[in-house]
PDB file of C-alpha atoms and ligand atoms in Angstrom:
ATOM      1  CA  UNK A   1     -31.031 -14.393  -9.773  1.00  0.00           C
ATOM      2  CA  UNK A   2     -34.695 -14.530  -8.322  1.00  0.00           C
ATOM      3  CA  UNK A   3     -37.331 -12.696 -10.123  1.00  0.00           C
ATOM      4  CA  UNK A   4     -40.595 -11.277  -8.583  1.00  0.00           C
ATOM      5  CA  UNK A   5     -42.741 -13.548 -10.838  1.00  0.00           C
ATOM      6  CA  UNK A   6     -41.197 -16.845  -9.623  1.00  0.00           C
ATOM      7  CA  UNK A   7     -42.263 -18.557  -6.534  1.00  0.00           C
ATOM      8  CA  UNK A   8     -40.433 -17.354  -3.315  1.00  0.00           C
ATOM      9  CA  UNK A   9     -40.364 -20.960  -2.081  1.00  0.00           C
ATOM     10  CA  UNK A  10     -40.763 -24.056  -4.335  1.00  0.00           C
ATOM     11  CA  UNK A  11     -40.642 -27.642  -2.995  1.00  0.00           C
ATOM     12  CA  UNK A  12     -40.597 -30.386  -5.591  1.00  0.00           C
ATOM     13  CA  UNK A  13     -41.260 -34.057  -4.839  1.00  0.00           C
ATOM     14  CA  UNK A  14     -39.795 -33.630  -1.216  1.00  0.00           C
ATOM     15  CA  UNK A  15     -39.188 -36.852   0.686  1.00  0.00           C
ATOM     16  CA  UNK A  16     -37.886 -37.203   4.260  1.00  0.00           C
ATOM     17  CA  UNK A  17     -37.655 -40.447   5.932  1.00  0.00           C
ATOM     18  CA  UNK A  18     -36.406 -41.120   9.592  1.00  0.00           C
ATOM     19  CA  UNK A  19     -35.313 -44.819   9.554  1.00  0.00           C
ATOM     20  CA  UNK A  20     -38.048 -46.506   7.625  1.00  0.00           C
ATOM     21  CA  UNK A  21     -40.774 -43.871   8.602  1.00  0.00           C
ATOM     22  CA  UNK A  22     -41.570 -41.434   5.842  1.00  0.00           C
ATOM     23  CA  UNK A  23     -42.535 -38.158   7.501  1.00  0.00           C
ATOM     24  CA  UNK A  24     -42.570 -36.089   4.247  1.00  0.00           C
ATOM     25  CA  UNK A  25     -43.912 -38.051   1.456  1.00  0.00           C
ATOM     26  CA  UNK A  26     -43.330 -36.756  -2.045  1.00  0.00           C
ATOM     27  CA  UNK A  27     -44.589 -33.117  -1.274  1.00  0.00           C
ATOM     28  CA  UNK A  28     -44.651 -30.554  -3.940  1.00  0.00           C
ATOM     29  CA  UNK A  29     -45.837 -27.045  -3.503  1.00  0.00           C
ATOM     30  CA  UNK A  30     -45.184 -23.473  -4.384  1.00  0.00           C
ATOM     31  CA  UNK A  31     -45.452 -20.157  -2.344  1.00  0.00           C
ATOM     32  CA  UNK A  32     -45.773 -16.905  -4.208  1.00  0.00           C
ATOM     33  CA  UNK A  33     -44.672 -13.508  -3.037  1.00  0.00           C
ATOM     34  CA  UNK A  34     -47.067 -11.712  -0.777  1.00  0.00           C
ATOM     35  CA  UNK A  35     -48.947 -14.832   0.286  1.00  0.00           C
ATOM     36  CA  UNK A  36     -49.742 -15.781   3.775  1.00  0.00           C
ATOM     37  CA  UNK A  37     -49.651 -19.456   3.715  1.00  0.00           C
ATOM     38  CA  UNK A  38     -50.935 -21.325   6.845  1.00  0.00           C
ATOM     39  CA  UNK A  39     -49.858 -24.804   7.154  1.00  0.00           C
ATOM     40  CA  UNK A  40     -52.242 -27.018   9.362  1.00  0.00           C
ATOM     41  CA  UNK A  41     -52.151 -30.632  10.358  1.00  0.00           C
ATOM     42  CA  UNK A  42     -52.439 -32.899  13.359  1.00  0.00           C
ATOM     43  CA  UNK A  43     -49.592 -32.995  15.865  1.00  0.00           C
ATOM     44  CA  UNK A  44     -46.692 -35.103  14.631  1.00  0.00           C
ATOM     45  CA  UNK A  45     -47.852 -34.909  10.971  1.00  0.00           C
ATOM     46  CA  UNK A  46     -44.442 -33.207   9.974  1.00  0.00           C
ATOM     47  CA  UNK A  47     -45.189 -29.532   9.926  1.00  0.00           C
ATOM     48  CA  UNK A  48     -42.053 -28.540  11.782  1.00  0.00           C
ATOM     49  CA  UNK A  49     -39.934 -31.074   9.913  1.00  0.00           C
ATOM     50  CA  UNK A  50     -41.229 -29.524   6.575  1.00  0.00           C
ATOM     51  CA  UNK A  51     -40.207 -26.079   7.753  1.00  0.00           C
ATOM     52  CA  UNK A  52     -36.800 -27.337   8.803  1.00  0.00           C
ATOM     53  CA  UNK A  53     -36.293 -28.610   5.291  1.00  0.00           C
ATOM     54  CA  UNK A  54     -37.413 -25.432   3.618  1.00  0.00           C
ATOM     55  CA  UNK A  55     -34.983 -23.346   5.624  1.00  0.00           C
ATOM     56  CA  UNK A  56     -32.113 -25.758   5.038  1.00  0.00           C
ATOM     57  CA  UNK A  57     -31.641 -26.887   8.626  1.00  0.00           C
ATOM     58  CA  UNK A  58     -32.414 -30.471   7.591  1.00  0.00           C
ATOM     59  CA  UNK A  59     -31.495 -32.106   4.294  1.00  0.00           C
ATOM     60  CA  UNK A  60     -34.262 -34.178   2.514  1.00  0.00           C
ATOM     61  CA  UNK A  61     -33.927 -37.938   1.625  1.00  0.00           C
ATOM     62  CA  UNK A  62     -34.632 -36.727  -1.866  1.00  0.00           C
ATOM     63  CA  UNK A  63     -36.415 -33.872  -3.677  1.00  0.00           C
ATOM     64  CA  UNK A  64     -35.780 -30.311  -4.173  1.00  0.00           C
ATOM     65  CA  UNK A  65     -36.296 -26.909  -2.305  1.00  0.00           C
ATOM     66  CA  UNK A  66     -35.794 -23.568  -3.828  1.00  0.00           C
ATOM     67  CA  UNK A  67     -35.792 -20.296  -1.920  1.00  0.00           C
ATOM     68  CA  UNK A  68     -35.672 -17.010  -3.900  1.00  0.00           C
ATOM     69  CA  UNK A  69     -35.055 -19.119  -6.859  1.00  0.00           C
ATOM     70  CA  UNK A  70     -32.010 -20.887  -5.383  1.00  0.00           C
ATOM     71  CA  UNK A  71     -31.691 -24.530  -4.875  1.00  0.00           C
ATOM     72  CA  UNK A  72     -30.635 -24.925  -1.156  1.00  0.00           C
ATOM     73  CA  UNK A  73     -30.663 -28.678  -0.636  1.00  0.00           C
ATOM     74  CA  UNK A  74     -26.898 -28.912  -1.789  1.00  0.00           C
ATOM     75  CA  UNK A  75     -25.611 -25.523  -0.219  1.00  0.00           C
ATOM     76  CA  UNK A  76     -22.933 -25.473   2.544  1.00  0.00           C
ATOM     77  CA  UNK A  77     -23.560 -23.701   5.735  1.00  0.00           C
ATOM     78  CA  UNK A  78     -21.517 -20.690   4.499  1.00  0.00           C
ATOM     79  CA  UNK A  79     -23.773 -20.442   1.541  1.00  0.00           C
ATOM     80  CA  UNK A  80     -26.911 -20.952   3.378  1.00  0.00           C
ATOM     81  CA  UNK A  81     -25.909 -18.138   5.661  1.00  0.00           C
ATOM     82  CA  UNK A  82     -26.330 -15.685   2.789  1.00  0.00           C
ATOM     83  CA  UNK A  83     -29.838 -17.128   2.090  1.00  0.00           C
ATOM     84  CA  UNK A  84     -30.809 -16.855   5.847  1.00  0.00           C
ATOM     85  CA  UNK A  85     -29.959 -13.249   5.771  1.00  0.00           C
ATOM     86  CA  UNK A  86     -33.156 -12.727   3.722  1.00  0.00           C
ATOM     87  CA  UNK A  87     -35.635 -14.750   5.779  1.00  0.00           C
ATOM     88  CA  UNK A  88     -36.751 -14.897   9.436  1.00  0.00           C
ATOM     89  CA  UNK A  89     -37.650 -17.983  11.405  1.00  0.00           C
ATOM     90  CA  UNK A  90     -39.637 -18.109  14.494  1.00  0.00           C
ATOM     91  CA  UNK A  91     -39.090 -21.794  15.899  1.00  0.00           C
ATOM     92  CA  UNK A  92     -41.810 -23.642  17.676  1.00  0.00           C
ATOM     93  CA  UNK A  93     -39.771 -23.710  20.859  1.00  0.00           C
ATOM     94  CA  UNK A  94     -38.677 -20.019  20.655  1.00  0.00           C
ATOM     95  CA  UNK A  95     -35.122 -21.352  20.471  1.00  0.00           C
ATOM     96  CA  UNK A  96     -33.736 -18.572  22.439  1.00  0.00           C
ATOM     97  CA  UNK A  97     -30.188 -18.828  23.684  1.00  0.00           C
ATOM     98  CA  UNK A  98     -30.359 -19.324  27.485  1.00  0.00           C
ATOM     99  CA  UNK A  99     -27.061 -17.491  28.251  1.00  0.00           C
ATOM    100  CA  UNK A 100     -28.036 -14.286  26.464  1.00  0.00           C
ATOM    101  CA  UNK A 101     -30.537 -11.615  27.555  1.00  0.00           C
ATOM    102  CA  UNK A 102     -33.561 -10.991  25.673  1.00  0.00           C
ATOM    103  CA  UNK A 103     -32.065  -8.036  24.152  1.00  0.00           C
ATOM    104  CA  UNK A 104     -29.014  -9.967  23.071  1.00  0.00           C
ATOM    105  CA  UNK A 105     -31.123 -12.664  21.516  1.00  0.00           C
ATOM    106  CA  UNK A 106     -32.909 -10.169  19.342  1.00  0.00           C
ATOM    107  CA  UNK A 107     -29.614  -8.518  18.474  1.00  0.00           C
ATOM    108  CA  UNK A 108     -28.006 -11.782  17.196  1.00  0.00           C
ATOM    109  CA  UNK A 109     -29.043 -11.572  13.604  1.00  0.00           C
ATOM    110  CA  UNK A 110     -28.081  -7.700  13.504  1.00  0.00           C
ATOM    111  CA  UNK A 111     -24.695  -8.537  14.837  1.00  0.00           C
ATOM    112  CA  UNK A 112     -24.231 -11.594  12.470  1.00  0.00           C
ATOM    113  CA  UNK A 113     -25.546 -10.064   9.144  1.00  0.00           C
ATOM    114  CA  UNK A 114     -25.294  -6.179   9.439  1.00  0.00           C
ATOM    115  CA  UNK A 115     -22.434  -3.642  10.135  1.00  0.00           C
ATOM    116  CA  UNK A 116     -24.763  -1.501  12.411  1.00  0.00           C
ATOM    117  CA  UNK A 117     -22.932  -0.148  15.453  1.00  0.00           C
ATOM    118  CA  UNK A 118     -24.097  -1.096  19.072  1.00  0.00           C
ATOM    119  CA  UNK A 119     -26.153   1.975  19.465  1.00  0.00           C
ATOM    120  CA  UNK A 120     -28.010   1.319  16.212  1.00  0.00           C
ATOM    121  CA  UNK A 121     -28.432  -2.329  17.093  1.00  0.00           C
ATOM    122  CA  UNK A 122     -30.035  -1.312  20.446  1.00  0.00           C
ATOM    123  CA  UNK A 123     -32.407   0.916  18.651  1.00  0.00           C
ATOM    124  CA  UNK A 124     -33.534  -1.840  16.384  1.00  0.00           C
ATOM    125  CA  UNK A 125     -33.736  -4.219  19.360  1.00  0.00           C
ATOM    126  CA  UNK A 126     -36.090  -1.669  21.176  1.00  0.00           C
ATOM    127  CA  UNK A 127     -38.254  -1.306  18.179  1.00  0.00           C
ATOM    128  CA  UNK A 128     -38.662  -4.974  17.611  1.00  0.00           C
ATOM    129  CA  UNK A 129     -39.454  -5.571  21.250  1.00  0.00           C
ATOM    130  CA  UNK A 130     -41.923  -2.771  21.386  1.00  0.00           C
ATOM    131  CA  UNK A 131     -43.978  -4.249  18.338  1.00  0.00           C
ATOM    132  CA  UNK A 132     -44.373  -7.480  20.252  1.00  0.00           C
ATOM    133  CA  UNK A 133     -45.299  -5.768  23.432  1.00  0.00           C
ATOM    134  CA  UNK A 134     -42.068  -6.353  25.403  1.00  0.00           C
ATOM    135  CA  UNK A 135     -40.627  -2.886  26.032  1.00  0.00           C
ATOM    136  CA  UNK A 136     -38.273  -2.888  28.859  1.00  0.00           C
ATOM    137  CA  UNK A 137     -37.518  -6.538  28.977  1.00  0.00           C
ATOM    138  CA  UNK A 138     -34.130  -6.273  27.335  1.00  0.00           C
ATOM    139  CA  UNK A 139     -32.029  -7.303  30.398  1.00  0.00           C
ATOM    140  CA  UNK A 140     -33.924 -10.282  31.508  1.00  0.00           C
ATOM    141  CA  UNK A 141     -32.734 -13.943  30.566  1.00  0.00           C
ATOM    142  CA  UNK A 142     -35.054 -16.444  28.772  1.00  0.00           C
ATOM    143  CA  UNK A 143     -35.379 -18.234  32.169  1.00  0.00           C
ATOM    144  CA  UNK A 144     -36.950 -15.217  33.756  1.00  0.00           C
ATOM    145  CA  UNK A 145     -39.744 -14.651  31.334  1.00  0.00           C
ATOM    146  CA  UNK A 146     -42.889 -16.739  30.511  1.00  0.00           C
ATOM    147  CA  UNK A 147     -43.446 -19.105  27.648  1.00  0.00           C
ATOM    148  CA  UNK A 148     -45.689 -16.674  25.751  1.00  0.00           C
ATOM    149  CA  UNK A 149     -43.053 -13.940  26.090  1.00  0.00           C
ATOM    150  CA  UNK A 150     -40.298 -16.347  24.930  1.00  0.00           C
ATOM    151  CA  UNK A 151     -42.413 -16.869  21.763  1.00  0.00           C
ATOM    152  CA  UNK A 152     -42.718 -13.122  21.337  1.00  0.00           C
ATOM    153  CA  UNK A 153     -38.868 -12.667  21.787  1.00  0.00           C
ATOM    154  CA  UNK A 154     -38.460 -15.232  19.150  1.00  0.00           C
ATOM    155  CA  UNK A 155     -40.765 -13.294  16.818  1.00  0.00           C
ATOM    156  CA  UNK A 156     -38.888 -10.041  17.550  1.00  0.00           C
ATOM    157  CA  UNK A 157     -35.585 -11.839  16.579  1.00  0.00           C
ATOM    158  CA  UNK A 158     -37.102 -13.398  13.439  1.00  0.00           C
ATOM    159  CA  UNK A 159     -38.195  -9.894  12.421  1.00  0.00           C
ATOM    160  CA  UNK A 160     -34.786  -8.076  13.455  1.00  0.00           C
ATOM    161  CA  UNK A 161     -33.721  -7.861   9.745  1.00  0.00           C
ATOM    162  CA  UNK A 162     -36.965  -6.862   8.239  1.00  0.00           C
ATOM    163  CA  UNK A 163     -37.204 -10.048   6.271  1.00  0.00           C
ATOM    164  CA  UNK A 164     -39.095 -10.276   3.049  1.00  0.00           C
ATOM    165  CA  UNK A 165     -40.123 -13.877   4.012  1.00  0.00           C
ATOM    166  CA  UNK A 166     -41.130 -15.071   7.458  1.00  0.00           C
ATOM    167  CA  UNK A 167     -41.497 -18.615   8.691  1.00  0.00           C
ATOM    168  CA  UNK A 168     -43.340 -18.945  12.004  1.00  0.00           C
ATOM    169  CA  UNK A 169     -43.934 -22.250  13.763  1.00  0.00           C
ATOM    170  CA  UNK A 170     -46.937 -21.990  16.173  1.00  0.00           C
ATOM    171  CA  UNK A 171     -46.369 -18.197  16.688  1.00  0.00           C
ATOM    172  CA  UNK A 172     -49.526 -17.910  18.964  1.00  0.00           C
ATOM    173  CA  UNK A 173     -49.339 -21.086  21.033  1.00  0.00           C
ATOM    174  CA  UNK A 174     -49.096 -20.118  24.745  1.00  0.00           C
ATOM    175  CA  UNK A 175     -50.315 -16.610  23.974  1.00  0.00           C
ATOM    176  CA  UNK A 176     -53.508 -15.368  25.631  1.00  0.00           C
ATOM    177  CA  UNK A 177     -56.327 -14.239  23.090  1.00  0.00           C
ATOM    178  CA  UNK A 178     -55.533 -10.601  23.392  1.00  0.00           C
ATOM    179  CA  UNK A 179     -51.679 -11.195  22.641  1.00  0.00           C
ATOM    180  CA  UNK A 180     -52.705 -13.532  19.823  1.00  0.00           C
ATOM    181  CA  UNK A 181     -54.693 -10.809  18.306  1.00  0.00           C
ATOM    182  CA  UNK A 182     -51.767  -8.503  18.562  1.00  0.00           C
ATOM    183  CA  UNK A 183     -49.413 -10.907  16.796  1.00  0.00           C
ATOM    184  CA  UNK A 184     -51.973 -11.583  14.209  1.00  0.00           C
ATOM    185  CA  UNK A 185     -52.529  -7.910  13.609  1.00  0.00           C
ATOM    186  CA  UNK A 186     -48.714  -7.462  13.211  1.00  0.00           C
ATOM    187  CA  UNK A 187     -48.589 -10.409  10.733  1.00  0.00           C
ATOM    188  CA  UNK A 188     -51.460  -8.741   8.693  1.00  0.00           C
ATOM    189  CA  UNK A 189     -49.600  -5.379   8.706  1.00  0.00           C
ATOM    190  CA  UNK A 190     -46.387  -6.828   7.566  1.00  0.00           C
ATOM    191  CA  UNK A 191     -47.860  -8.955   4.874  1.00  0.00           C
ATOM    192  CA  UNK A 192     -50.693  -6.854   3.568  1.00  0.00           C
ATOM    193  CA  UNK A 193     -49.221  -3.345   3.968  1.00  0.00           C
ATOM    194  CA  UNK A 194     -45.491  -4.208   3.642  1.00  0.00           C
ATOM    195  CA  UNK A 195     -45.547  -6.981   1.252  1.00  0.00           C
ATOM    196  CA  UNK A 196     -43.871  -9.489   3.486  1.00  0.00           C
ATOM    197  CA  UNK A 197     -44.549 -13.221   2.599  1.00  0.00           C
ATOM    198  CA  UNK A 198     -45.497 -15.423   5.559  1.00  0.00           C
ATOM    199  CA  UNK A 199     -45.572 -19.082   6.132  1.00  0.00           C
ATOM    200  CA  UNK A 200     -47.291 -19.889   9.347  1.00  0.00           C
ATOM    201  CA  UNK A 201     -47.691 -23.253  11.070  1.00  0.00           C
ATOM    202  CA  UNK A 202     -50.646 -23.015  13.488  1.00  0.00           C
ATOM    203  CA  UNK A 203     -53.254 -25.030  15.268  1.00  0.00           C
ATOM    204  CA  UNK A 204     -55.158 -21.980  16.198  1.00  0.00           C
ATOM    205  CA  UNK A 205     -58.148 -21.861  13.839  1.00  0.00           C
ATOM    206  CA  UNK A 206     -59.200 -18.355  14.858  1.00  0.00           C
ATOM    207  CA  UNK A 207     -55.656 -17.060  14.104  1.00  0.00           C
ATOM    208  CA  UNK A 208     -55.446 -19.216  10.872  1.00  0.00           C
ATOM    209  CA  UNK A 209     -58.523 -17.774   9.299  1.00  0.00           C
ATOM    210  CA  UNK A 210     -57.658 -14.256  10.402  1.00  0.00           C
ATOM    211  CA  UNK A 211     -54.334 -14.211   8.591  1.00  0.00           C
ATOM    212  CA  UNK A 212     -54.335 -16.702   5.778  1.00  0.00           C
ATOM    213  CA  UNK A 213     -54.575 -15.914   2.102  1.00  0.00           C
ATOM    214  CA  UNK A 214     -54.130 -19.588   1.359  1.00  0.00           C
ATOM    215  CA  UNK A 215     -54.179 -22.822   3.578  1.00  0.00           C
ATOM    216  CA  UNK A 216     -52.382 -26.193   3.264  1.00  0.00           C
ATOM    217  CA  UNK A 217     -53.416 -29.188   5.353  1.00  0.00           C
ATOM    218  CA  UNK A 218     -51.076 -31.961   5.820  1.00  0.00           C
ATOM    219  CA  UNK A 219     -51.855 -35.598   6.863  1.00  0.00           C
ATOM    220  CA  UNK A 220     -49.345 -38.412   6.958  1.00  0.00           C
ATOM    221  CA  UNK A 221     -46.655 -36.445   5.094  1.00  0.00           C
ATOM    222  CA  UNK A 222     -48.969 -35.446   2.247  1.00  0.00           C
ATOM    223  CA  UNK A 223     -51.032 -32.366   1.373  1.00  0.00           C
ATOM    224  CA  UNK A 224     -54.696 -33.526   1.687  1.00  0.00           C
ATOM    225  CA  UNK A 225     -56.264 -30.096   1.209  1.00  0.00           C
ATOM    226  CA  UNK A 226     -55.171 -26.763  -0.237  1.00  0.00           C
ATOM    227  CA  UNK A 227     -57.019 -23.612  -1.026  1.00  0.00           C
ATOM    228  CA  UNK A 228     -58.217 -20.143  -0.103  1.00  0.00           C
ATOM    229  CA  UNK A 229     -59.683 -19.917   3.620  1.00  0.00           C
ATOM    230  CA  UNK A 230     -63.124 -20.057   2.415  1.00  0.00           C
ATOM    231  CA  UNK A 231     -62.413 -23.114   0.180  1.00  0.00           C
ATOM    232  CA  UNK A 232     -61.006 -24.765   3.292  1.00  0.00           C
ATOM    233  CA  UNK A 233     -63.945 -23.854   5.282  1.00  0.00           C
ATOM    234  CA  UNK A 234     -66.230 -25.384   2.737  1.00  0.00           C
ATOM    235  CA  UNK A 235     -64.046 -28.418   2.196  1.00  0.00           C
ATOM    236  CA  UNK A 236     -65.981 -31.757   1.606  1.00  0.00           C
ATOM    237  CA  UNK A 237     -62.981 -33.637   3.150  1.00  0.00           C
ATOM    238  CA  UNK A 238     -63.971 -35.120   6.456  1.00  0.00           C
ATOM    239  CA  UNK A 239     -60.437 -34.732   8.029  1.00  0.00           C
ATOM    240  CA  UNK A 240     -60.442 -31.117   7.193  1.00  0.00           C
ATOM    241  CA  UNK A 241     -63.803 -30.523   8.761  1.00  0.00           C
ATOM    242  CA  UNK A 242     -62.792 -32.444  11.884  1.00  0.00           C
ATOM    243  CA  UNK A 243     -59.579 -30.382  12.172  1.00  0.00           C
ATOM    244  CA  UNK A 244     -60.942 -27.001  11.662  1.00  0.00           C
ATOM    245  CA  UNK A 245     -63.983 -27.553  13.881  1.00  0.00           C
ATOM    246  CA  UNK A 246     -61.919 -29.307  16.647  1.00  0.00           C
ATOM    247  CA  UNK A 247     -64.143 -32.364  16.758  1.00  0.00           C
ATOM    248  CA  UNK A 248     -63.161 -35.361  18.768  1.00  0.00           C
ATOM    249  CA  UNK A 249     -64.885 -37.791  16.604  1.00  0.00           C
ATOM    250  CA  UNK A 250     -64.073 -38.254  12.981  1.00  0.00           C
ATOM    251  CA  UNK A 251     -61.676 -39.835  10.596  1.00  0.00           C
ATOM    252  CA  UNK A 252     -58.584 -38.762  12.841  1.00  0.00           C
ATOM    253  CA  UNK A 253     -58.163 -38.867  16.463  1.00  0.00           C
ATOM    254  CA  UNK A 254     -57.194 -35.342  17.419  1.00  0.00           C
ATOM    255  CA  UNK A 255     -53.662 -34.674  18.215  1.00  0.00           C
ATOM    256  CA  UNK A 256     -52.361 -38.071  17.743  1.00  0.00           C
ATOM    257  CA  UNK A 257     -50.336 -38.987  14.679  1.00  0.00           C
ATOM    258  CA  UNK A 258     -51.239 -42.272  12.852  1.00  0.00           C
ATOM    259  CA  UNK A 259     -48.033 -43.824  14.583  1.00  0.00           C
ATOM    260  CA  UNK A 260     -49.029 -42.577  18.036  1.00  0.00           C
ATOM    261  CA  UNK A 261     -52.513 -43.757  17.636  1.00  0.00           C
ATOM    262  CA  UNK A 262     -51.460 -47.199  16.425  1.00  0.00           C
ATOM    263  CA  UNK A 263     -49.229 -47.482  19.564  1.00  0.00           C
ATOM    264  CA  UNK A 264     -51.898 -46.316  21.819  1.00  0.00           C
ATOM    265  CA  UNK A 265     -54.896 -48.014  20.349  1.00  0.00           C
ATOM    266  CA  UNK A 266     -54.592 -51.009  22.555  1.00  0.00           C
ATOM    267  CA  UNK A 267     -54.004 -48.872  25.674  1.00  0.00           C
ATOM    268  CA  UNK A 268     -57.345 -48.215  27.714  1.00  0.00           C
ATOM    269  CA  UNK A 269     -56.828 -45.808  30.519  1.00  0.00           C
ATOM    270  CA  UNK A 270     -58.112 -47.177  33.863  1.00  0.00           C
ATOM    271  CA  UNK A 271     -60.782 -45.080  35.440  1.00  0.00           C
ATOM    272  CA  UNK A 272     -59.560 -42.630  38.165  1.00  0.00           C
ATOM    273  CA  UNK A 273     -61.093 -43.065  41.766  1.00  0.00           C
ATOM    274  CA  UNK A 274     -60.554 -40.615  44.691  1.00  0.00           C
ATOM    275  CA  UNK A 275     -59.359 -42.439  47.773  1.00  0.00           C
ATOM    276  CA  UNK A 276     -58.448 -40.516  50.903  1.00  0.00           C
ATOM    277  CA  UNK A 277     -58.640 -37.183  48.951  1.00  0.00           C
ATOM    278  CA  UNK A 278     -55.954 -38.401  46.429  1.00  0.00           C
ATOM    279  CA  UNK A 279     -56.468 -39.668  42.813  1.00  0.00           C
ATOM    280  CA  UNK A 280     -55.502 -43.216  42.475  1.00  0.00           C
ATOM    281  CA  UNK A 281     -55.769 -45.594  39.448  1.00  0.00           C
ATOM    282  CA  UNK A 282     -58.443 -48.120  40.136  1.00  0.00           C
ATOM    283  CA  UNK A 283     -56.951 -51.479  39.813  1.00  0.00           C
ATOM    284  CA  UNK A 284     -58.753 -53.710  37.372  1.00  0.00           C
TER     285      UNK A 284
HETATM  286  N1  ATP B 301     -34.707 -35.680  14.066  1.00  0.00           N
HETATM  287  C1  ATP B 301     -35.808 -36.633  14.104  1.00  0.00           C
HETATM  288  N2  ATP B 301     -35.553 -37.930  14.211  1.00  0.00           N
HETATM  289  C2  ATP B 301     -36.440 -38.761  14.098  1.00  0.00           C
HETATM  290  N3  ATP B 301     -37.734 -38.552  13.962  1.00  0.00           N
HETATM  291  C3  ATP B 301     -38.199 -37.157  13.937  1.00  0.00           C
HETATM  292  C4  ATP B 301     -37.113 -36.158  13.920  1.00  0.00           C
HETATM  293  N4  ATP B 301     -37.659 -35.009  13.756  1.00  0.00           N
HETATM  294  C5  ATP B 301     -39.123 -35.277  13.602  1.00  0.00           C
HETATM  295  N5  ATP B 301     -39.287 -36.610  13.671  1.00  0.00           N
HETATM  296  C6  ATP B 301     -40.652 -37.350  13.532  1.00  0.00           C
HETATM  297  O1  ATP B 301     -41.297 -36.716  12.478  1.00  0.00           O
HETATM  298  C7  ATP B 301     -42.622 -36.631  12.898  1.00  0.00           C
HETATM  299  C8  ATP B 301     -43.014 -35.280  12.651  1.00  0.00           C
HETATM  300  O2  ATP B 301     -42.617 -34.397  13.613  1.00  0.00           O
HETATM  301  P1  ATP B 301     -42.843 -32.805  13.612  1.00  0.00           P
HETATM  302  O3  ATP B 301     -42.158 -32.344  14.667  1.00  0.00           O
HETATM  303  O4  ATP B 301     -42.518 -32.305  12.315  1.00  0.00           O
HETATM  304  O5  ATP B 301     -44.506 -32.724  13.790  1.00  0.00           O
HETATM  305  P2  ATP B 301     -45.449 -31.446  13.843  1.00  0.00           P
HETATM  306  O6  ATP B 301     -46.409 -31.694  12.776  1.00  0.00           O
HETATM  307  O7  ATP B 301     -44.602 -30.263  13.822  1.00  0.00           O
HETATM  308  O8  ATP B 301     -46.176 -31.706  15.204  1.00  0.00           O
HETATM  309  P3  ATP B 301     -46.570 -30.730  16.434  1.00  0.00           P
HETATM  310  O9  ATP B 301     -47.946 -30.013  15.877  1.00  0.00           O
HETATM  311  O10 ATP B 301     -46.746 -31.512  17.556  1.00  0.00           O
HETATM  312  O11 ATP B 301     -45.543 -29.688  16.514  1.00  0.00           O
HETATM  313  C9  ATP B 301     -42.807 -37.094  14.333  1.00  0.00           C
HETATM  314  O12 ATP B 301     -43.364 -38.350  14.292  1.00  0.00           O
HETATM  315  C10 ATP B 301     -41.407 -37.065  14.895  1.00  0.00           C
HETATM  316  O13 ATP B 301     -41.146 -38.193  15.751  1.00  0.00           O
HETATM  317 MG1   MG B 302     -44.235 -28.769  15.210  1.00  0.00          MG
END
């Protein structure tokens, strides 16, 4: 069904509206096998929503999404399950099940999609936790570990089935620089040495330029720039330069979507004054 020469992911004329807001606006792109595609863009511009559509968790208003050559927009949950066996997804929030231990969370896809026995599952769980630096944390509950650790458990779970395609939504947010480098190194090993395809949403430009073979920048639901890392670095587009250099002044207010900005444009924060050792708003 899917051939190595066709794109591993293909989105065509994808549109998603929430009410009358268009969050994904006639997007078309392809992802080739072996690529590490980094998706960038301001907070609220639609990156997570785009990933949810590519993996079939959300259905588009119109347009097509193919993974491994298969159109997924019309598939039932049961049919989607077969496709999901072949890719891993690290959600922005980690999306761990609170009632299960770390080990049980990582074991979930193995129990669902393989006929490994409990001993074999334990061994895979141990290996996957080891590669994200969490050896020995199997028995803890998500509430008992830090945010950055939850992220890494989510990554271990996404890698449990050794997927040929991995989607990661902000894999390094909340991680310290050393752990970020560890996760980036792992991504590089899996992609460059083992041929995995990776689609990574990130705001972390150090990490983005370390791992990307190609980059896409989204703005208001459209792709405004696309190219190899060096092309993005040299982009003449002001929004791209503002974003990759983290500049507060430029065409876009950082970290505010157009809608957020429009709503906040008239709000001027009142200056803070210190009164009796406490911060208070100065009345105008
Ligand atoms: N289920 C939903 N219902 C209504 N609006 C939604 C829904 N999901 C997302 N949105 C809207 O779509 C827009 C894009 O959200 P999304 O989470 O994709 O942004 P993002 O680019 O991932 O942002 P961040 O970098 O902060 O994670 C936001 O304005 C959000 O309010
Ligand atoms: Mg997001």
